[in-house]
Coordinates of C-alpha atoms in Angstrom, one line a residue:
M1 CA 0.1 0.0 0.0
I2 CA 1.6 3.3 -1.4
L3 CA -0.5 6.4 -1.0
G4 CA -0.2 9.3 -3.2
Q5 CA 1.5 12.7 -2.5
I6 CA 0.8 14.9 0.2
S7 CA -1.6 17.5 -1.1
Y8 CA -2.7 20.7 0.2
L9 CA -5.7 19.5 1.8
D10 CA -3.4 16.9 3.8
C11 CA -1.6 20.1 5.1
L12 CA -4.8 21.6 6.1
V13 CA -5.8 18.7 7.9
F14 CA -2.7 18.3 9.5
L15 CA -3.1 21.7 11.0
I16 CA -6.3 21.0 12.3
V17 CA -5.5 17.7 13.9
L18 CA -2.3 19.3 15.4
A19 CA -3.9 22.5 16.9
P20 CA -5.6 20.6 19.8
Q21 CA -2.8 18.7 20.5
L22 CA -0.7 21.5 21.1
L23 CA -2.9 23.1 23.2
L24 CA -3.1 19.7 25.4
H25 CA 0.4 19.3 25.5
V26 CA 2.1 22.9 25.6
N27 CA 1.8 26.0 27.8
I28 CA -0.5 28.4 26.2
F29 CA 1.8 31.6 26.6
E30 CA 4.9 29.6 25.3
L31 CA 2.7 28.9 22.2
L32 CA 1.6 32.5 21.5
F33 CA 5.4 33.6 22.0
C34 CA 6.5 30.8 19.6
G35 CA 3.7 32.2 17.3
L36 CA 4.6 35.9 17.5
K37 CA 8.2 35.0 17.1
A38 CA 7.5 33.1 13.9
L39 CA 5.5 35.9 12.2
P40 CA 8.3 38.1 10.7
F41 CA 9.6 34.8 9.1
V42 CA 6.0 33.8 7.8
L43 CA 4.9 37.5 6.8
F44 CA 8.3 38.6 5.3
Q45 CA 11.4 36.4 5.4
L46 CA 10.0 33.1 3.9
P47 CA 8.0 35.1 0.9
Y48 CA 11.2 37.1 0.0
Q49 CA 13.8 34.2 0.0
F50 CA 11.5 31.9 -1.9
C51 CA 10.5 34.3 -4.5
R52 CA 14.3 36.0 -4.9
E53 CA 16.0 32.4 -5.1
R54 CA 13.1 30.5 -7.2
Y55 CA 12.4 33.4 -9.6
F56 CA 15.0 35.9 -9.6
T57 CA 18.0 33.9 -9.2
R58 CA 19.7 32.0 -12.3
K59 CA 19.3 28.3 -11.9
H60 CA 22.9 27.4 -11.6
E61 CA 23.1 29.8 -8.7
R62 CA 20.5 28.4 -6.6
S63 CA 21.2 26.1 -3.9
P64 CA 21.5 22.4 -5.1
Y65 CA 18.2 21.3 -3.7
V66 CA 16.2 24.2 -5.0
Q67 CA 17.7 23.6 -8.6
Q68 CA 15.5 20.4 -8.7
A69 CA 12.9 20.7 -6.2
S70 CA 9.3 21.6 -6.7
F71 CA 7.2 24.6 -5.9
F72 CA 5.5 22.7 -2.8
Q73 CA 9.0 20.9 -2.1
D74 CA 10.8 24.0 -1.8
L75 CA 7.8 25.8 0.3
V76 CA 8.0 22.7 3.0
I77 CA 11.7 22.6 3.4
R78 CA 12.1 26.5 4.0
I79 CA 9.5 26.2 6.7
V80 CA 11.1 22.9 8.1
R81 CA 14.5 24.7 8.1
Y82 CA 12.9 27.4 10.0
A83 CA 11.2 25.2 12.7
F84 CA 14.3 23.0 13.2
A85 CA 16.3 26.1 14.1
F86 CA 14.2 28.0 16.1
I87 CA 11.1 26.2 17.6
P88 CA 11.9 24.3 20.9
A89 CA 12.0 20.5 20.9
N90 CA 8.9 20.4 23.5
I91 CA 6.6 21.7 20.7
G92 CA 8.3 20.4 17.8
R93 CA 7.8 16.7 19.4
V94 CA 4.0 17.4 19.5
F95 CA 4.3 17.4 15.5
F96 CA 5.5 13.8 15.5
S97 CA 3.4 12.4 18.0
K98 CA 1.1 9.8 18.0
G99 CA -2.0 12.0 18.9
V100 CA -1.2 14.0 15.6
A101 CA 0.2 11.1 13.2
L102 CA -2.0 8.8 13.6
P103 CA -5.5 10.5 12.9
F104 CA -3.5 12.1 10.1
L105 CA -2.6 8.6 8.4
R106 CA -6.2 7.5 8.9
F107 CA -7.3 10.8 6.9
R108 CA -4.7 10.0 4.3
L109 CA -6.0 6.3 4.3
L110 CA -9.8 7.4 3.8
R111 CA -8.8 10.1 1.4
H112 CA -7.4 7.4 -1.0
G113 CA -10.3 5.1 -0.4
Y114 CA -9.1 2.9 2.5
L115 CA -11.8 2.4 5.6
Q116 CA -8.5 0.4 7.2
S117 CA -5.1 -0.1 6.1
P118 CA -4.9 -3.6 4.2
L119 CA -1.5 -4.1 5.9
K120 CA -1.6 -4.7 9.9
W121 CA 0.2 -3.2 12.5
R122 CA -0.2 -3.4 16.3
E123 CA 1.6 -2.1 19.4
D124 CA 4.1 -4.5 20.8
A125 CA 6.2 -4.7 24.0
S126 CA 9.1 -7.0 24.9
S127 CA 8.9 -9.2 28.0
S128 CA 12.2 -8.1 29.4
K129 CA 12.0 -5.5 32.4
T130 CA 12.8 -2.3 30.1
Q131 CA 9.2 -3.2 28.5
T132 CA 10.4 -1.7 25.1
L133 CA 7.4 -0.7 23.0
G134 CA 7.0 -0.6 19.2
L135 CA 5.1 -1.1 16.7
W136 CA 4.9 -4.5 14.6
L137 CA 3.9 -4.3 11.1
T138 CA 3.3 -7.5 9.0
A139 CA 1.3 -9.0 6.0
E140 CA 0.1 -12.1 7.7
E141 CA 0.3 -11.9 11.8
F142 CA 0.3 -15.3 12.8
E143 CA 3.1 -16.3 10.1
R144 CA 6.6 -16.3 11.1
P145 CA 8.3 -13.4 9.0
D146 CA 10.7 -14.3 6.4
V147 CA 12.5 -11.0 7.0
V148 CA 12.4 -8.4 9.6
I149 CA 13.3 -4.8 9.3
Y150 CA 14.3 -3.1 12.7
Y151 CA 13.5 0.4 12.4
C152 CA 14.5 3.5 14.9
H153 CA 13.1 6.6 13.9
G154 CA 15.1 10.1 13.9
G155 CA 14.2 13.3 15.4
G156 CA 17.3 14.4 17.4
F157 CA 16.7 12.0 20.1
S158 CA 14.3 14.9 21.4
M159 CA 11.2 14.4 18.9
G160 CA 9.6 12.0 16.5
S161 CA 7.8 8.5 16.6
S162 CA 7.2 5.6 15.0
Y163 CA 3.5 6.7 14.2
F164 CA 4.8 9.7 12.4
Y165 CA 6.9 7.0 10.1
L166 CA 4.1 4.6 9.9
E167 CA 3.1 5.5 6.0
F168 CA 6.6 5.5 5.3
L169 CA 6.8 2.1 7.0
L170 CA 3.6 0.6 5.3
A171 CA 4.9 1.7 1.7
W172 CA 8.4 0.0 2.6
L173 CA 6.7 -3.4 3.7
T174 CA 4.6 -3.1 0.4
L175 CA 8.0 -2.8 -1.4
L176 CA 9.4 -6.1 0.2
Q177 CA 6.3 -8.0 -0.8
K178 CA 6.8 -7.2 -4.3
A179 CA 10.5 -8.1 -4.1
G180 CA 9.3 -11.8 -3.2
Y181 CA 9.3 -11.9 0.5
R182 CA 6.5 -14.3 1.8
N183 CA 5.8 -12.3 5.0
P184 CA 8.2 -9.2 5.5
A185 CA 7.7 -7.6 9.0
I186 CA 8.7 -4.1 10.2
F187 CA 9.5 -3.2 14.0
A188 CA 9.4 0.0 14.7
L189 CA 11.1 1.1 18.0
E190 CA 9.2 3.7 20.2
Y191 CA 12.3 4.6 22.4
T192 CA 12.1 7.3 24.8
L193 CA 12.8 10.9 23.9
V194 CA 15.3 13.4 25.6
P195 CA 14.8 15.1 28.3
D196 CA 12.3 12.4 29.7
Q197 CA 15.3 9.9 29.6
R198 CA 18.8 10.4 28.5
Y199 CA 21.9 7.9 27.4
P200 CA 22.1 4.8 28.3
T201 CA 18.3 4.4 28.4
Q202 CA 17.7 4.8 24.7
L203 CA 20.5 2.2 23.8
E204 CA 19.4 -0.2 26.5
Q205 CA 15.5 0.0 25.0
T206 CA 17.2 -0.6 21.2
A207 CA 19.1 -3.8 22.8
A208 CA 15.7 -4.9 24.2
G209 CA 14.1 -4.7 21.0
Y210 CA 16.5 -6.6 19.2
D211 CA 16.2 -9.3 21.6
H212 CA 12.5 -9.1 21.1
I213 CA 12.9 -9.5 17.4
C214 CA 15.2 -12.4 18.1
S215 CA 12.7 -14.2 20.1
I216 CA 10.5 -14.1 17.1
V217 CA 12.4 -14.4 14.2
K218 CA 15.3 -17.1 15.8
D219 CA 17.6 -16.7 12.7
P220 CA 19.3 -13.3 13.2
S221 CA 20.6 -13.3 9.7
R222 CA 16.9 -12.6 8.7
I223 CA 17.1 -9.4 10.3
C224 CA 18.1 -5.9 9.0
L225 CA 19.1 -3.0 11.0
A226 CA 17.5 0.2 9.7
G227 CA 17.0 3.7 10.9
D228 CA 17.4 7.4 9.9
S229 CA 19.4 10.2 11.7
A230 CA 19.2 9.8 15.4
G231 CA 17.8 6.3 14.9
A232 CA 20.6 5.3 12.5
T233 CA 22.9 6.5 15.4
L234 CA 21.2 4.1 17.8
Q235 CA 21.5 1.3 15.6
L236 CA 25.5 1.6 15.2
S237 CA 25.6 2.1 18.9
L238 CA 24.0 -1.4 19.0
L239 CA 26.2 -2.9 16.8
L240 CA 29.3 -1.8 18.7
H241 CA 27.8 -2.6 21.8
M242 CA 26.9 -6.1 20.7
S243 CA 30.4 -6.8 19.6
K244 CA 31.4 -6.4 23.1
V245 CA 29.4 -8.9 24.4
P246 CA 30.8 -12.6 23.5
A247 CA 27.0 -14.0 23.3
S248 CA 26.1 -11.4 21.0
L249 CA 28.5 -12.4 18.1
K250 CA 26.2 -15.4 17.4
R251 CA 23.5 -13.0 16.9
R252 CA 24.5 -10.5 14.4
P253 CA 22.1 -9.2 12.3
G254 CA 22.0 -10.1 8.5
F255 CA 22.4 -6.5 7.1
A256 CA 22.0 -3.0 8.4
T257 CA 20.6 0.2 6.2
L258 CA 21.1 3.4 7.3
I259 CA 19.5 6.6 6.3
S260 CA 21.7 9.9 7.0
P261 CA 23.3 8.6 10.3
W262 CA 24.1 11.2 13.2
A263 CA 27.7 9.6 13.0
T264 CA 29.3 11.9 15.7
L265 CA 27.0 14.1 18.0
V266 CA 29.1 17.0 18.1
T267 CA 31.9 17.8 15.8
P268 CA 32.7 21.1 14.0
K269 CA 32.1 19.0 10.5
N270 CA 28.6 19.0 11.3
R271 CA 28.0 22.4 9.2
D272 CA 24.8 24.1 8.0
T273 CA 24.4 24.0 4.2
P274 CA 22.4 26.0 1.8
S275 CA 20.2 23.2 0.8
D276 CA 19.6 21.3 4.3
Y277 CA 16.8 21.8 6.7
L278 CA 19.0 20.5 9.9
N279 CA 20.7 23.4 11.8
A280 CA 23.8 22.4 13.2
D281 CA 23.7 24.5 16.5
S282 CA 20.1 22.8 17.4
L283 CA 21.7 19.2 16.5
H284 CA 24.6 20.0 19.0
L285 CA 22.0 21.1 21.8
Y286 CA 20.3 17.8 21.3
G287 CA 23.2 15.8 21.0
R288 CA 24.5 17.3 24.3
Q289 CA 21.1 16.8 26.1
F290 CA 21.0 13.0 24.9
A291 CA 24.7 12.4 26.2
G292 CA 24.2 14.2 29.3
T293 CA 27.7 14.6 30.1
Q294 CA 30.9 16.2 28.2
A295 CA 32.4 12.8 28.8
N296 CA 29.9 10.9 27.1
L297 CA 30.2 12.6 23.8
K298 CA 33.7 10.7 23.4
D299 CA 32.1 7.4 24.2
P300 CA 31.6 5.4 20.7
L301 CA 28.3 4.2 22.1
V302 CA 27.0 7.7 22.5
S303 CA 28.2 9.1 19.4
P304 CA 29.9 6.1 17.1
G305 CA 31.6 8.3 14.9
V306 CA 34.5 8.9 17.5
C307 CA 35.3 5.5 17.3
K308 CA 38.4 4.8 15.1
D309 CA 39.3 1.0 16.1
R310 CA 39.0 -0.7 12.8
D311 CA 39.1 -4.2 14.7
W312 CA 35.8 -2.9 16.8
W313 CA 33.9 -1.8 13.9
M314 CA 34.9 -5.1 11.9
R315 CA 33.7 -7.3 14.8
A316 CA 30.3 -4.9 15.0
S317 CA 29.7 -5.4 11.3
P318 CA 26.5 -7.3 10.2
A319 CA 27.0 -10.2 8.6
G320 CA 26.1 -8.8 5.0
G321 CA 27.6 -5.5 5.8
Y322 CA 26.2 -2.1 5.5
C323 CA 24.0 0.2 3.3
F324 CA 24.2 3.9 3.8
M325 CA 21.9 6.3 1.8
Y326 CA 22.2 10.3 2.5
G327 CA 22.1 13.3 0.6
S328 CA 25.1 15.0 -1.0
E329 CA 23.9 18.5 0.7
E330 CA 23.1 17.2 4.0
V331 CA 24.6 18.6 7.2
F332 CA 26.1 15.2 8.3
G333 CA 27.6 14.6 4.5
P334 CA 31.1 14.9 5.7
E335 CA 30.8 12.7 8.9
V336 CA 28.9 10.1 7.0
R337 CA 31.8 10.0 4.1
D338 CA 34.3 9.7 7.0
L339 CA 32.5 6.7 8.4
I340 CA 31.9 5.0 5.0
S341 CA 35.6 5.4 4.5
L342 CA 36.7 3.9 7.9
L343 CA 34.6 1.1 7.5
R344 CA 35.7 0.3 4.2
R345 CA 39.2 0.5 5.6
S346 CA 38.3 -1.9 8.4
G347 CA 37.1 -4.7 5.8
C348 CA 33.5 -4.5 6.3
A349 CA 31.4 -4.5 3.1
V350 CA 29.6 -1.3 2.4
R351 CA 27.2 -0.3 -0.2
V352 CA 26.6 3.7 -0.5
R353 CA 23.9 5.8 -2.4
E354 CA 24.7 9.8 -2.2
E355 CA 21.8 11.2 -3.8
P356 CA 23.2 14.4 -5.7
G357 CA 21.6 17.5 -4.4
Q358 CA 19.5 15.7 -1.8
V359 CA 19.0 17.0 1.9
H360 CA 18.9 15.0 5.2
A361 CA 16.9 11.7 5.4
W362 CA 15.9 12.0 1.5
P363 CA 14.2 8.6 1.2
V364 CA 11.8 9.5 3.9
V365 CA 11.2 13.4 2.6
S366 CA 10.7 12.1 -1.1
L367 CA 7.8 9.7 0.0
F368 CA 5.8 12.7 1.5
L369 CA 7.1 15.5 -0.8
A370 CA 8.0 14.4 -4.4
D371 CA 5.6 14.5 -7.4
T372 CA 5.6 11.2 -9.1
Q373 CA 5.5 7.9 -7.6
E374 CA 9.0 6.9 -9.3
E375 CA 10.3 9.8 -7.4
R376 CA 8.6 9.3 -3.9
T377 CA 9.4 5.4 -4.1
K378 CA 13.0 5.9 -5.3
G379 CA 15.1 5.5 -2.2
L380 CA 12.9 3.1 -0.8
K381 CA 13.2 0.7 -3.9
D382 CA 17.2 0.9 -3.7
L383 CA 16.7 0.3 0.0
T384 CA 14.7 -3.0 -0.8
K385 CA 17.2 -4.0 -3.6
M386 CA 20.0 -3.8 -1.6
I387 CA 18.5 -6.0 1.1
T388 CA 17.3 -8.7 -1.1
Q389 CA 21.0 -9.1 -2.4
V390 CA 22.1 -9.5 0.9
I391 CA 18.8 -11.4 2.8
E392 CA 17.6 -13.4 -0.2
P393 CA 13.9 -13.9 -0.7
N394 CA 12.4 -17.7 -0.9
A395 CA 15.4 -18.7 1.3
V396 CA 15.1 -21.6 3.5
H397 CA 14.3 -21.0 7.0
V398 CA 15.8 -22.2 10.5
D399 CA 12.7 -24.3 11.0
G400 CA 13.7 -26.0 7.8
L401 CA 10.3 -24.6 6.0
E402 CA 11.0 -23.2 2.5
D403 CA 9.1 -20.0 1.9
G404 CA 5.6 -20.5 0.4
R405 CA 5.3 -23.9 1.7

């Protein structure tokens, strides 16, 4: 199930759903102050900058993203860029919360003729003490999955939820089915956000989520770690953590697909670009809040990019290696390239897709903002293709049953 492009009507409904949630979860005076502060941007700065670059600047002099972006894409990215830099995280997290994202998805389904999703999801919890919550998506709920994507969402550790990514994950599940998997599944972790908890809580929850999946799948080679931004950071931290536990070496996942990983939390290499919507100062603030202490920022389990130990990275590598997808214009670009180079020097198998002119987490962004179905699913199709090259569809299961029997 792959829904159509976000429309202006969808945007209106999103704002209608968002308004009461903001009033419920944010102090009214803080909301008013934030709204008044944004007025100069909405009334003057946004229209001026948008029109100047889009209509009065030669194409080759525009930022790389604007050169290829539609009117709608350009407008939305500019708004998100302002929001990421100037709207506090306690307000921003409401935008991505279950109370907003789930009703919005239900409206999107209804607008496309679905009274309910043809693919099922449920809230799931592990049996461990951490009671890790997540969303379990599958085509056939009562059959063992033949591949599981373990997804951790992004949001700077301070925002985001699995529910906001639900449409993206349902589209991915559809493409996995089309690729030949009999019963693909996705487990999307719902980890605790900062400042409610800090490191190591999120890593512990990520590890508990992996244990939960292993208890269902049995064969860890059929598991693919995945995530974007801060979620991809947690997956890298999980791999480094597991490599230090001898019992976990036998439970290495089959593959890891990482979208725009936040490799090093605080570094001068994370710099603003004319195209990307991320803001380096806000990122560094969120990174410090997640780490808790300055010393933790030097810990590879907190900030994986600081790890330069090739042997450690080789031990941590999934059996089939890594896939990295990121935009050439994003804030994290330099650090992602450095990490890819280090992993290759360490002997790890690494597949890379650097999309020219694109921004942070472009496969997610494109699904919601791109014009054509081909553009919207381009990133997901590439991810799916790379997974099938490592975790083959129709392979024999650990219980000896072939797919389709």
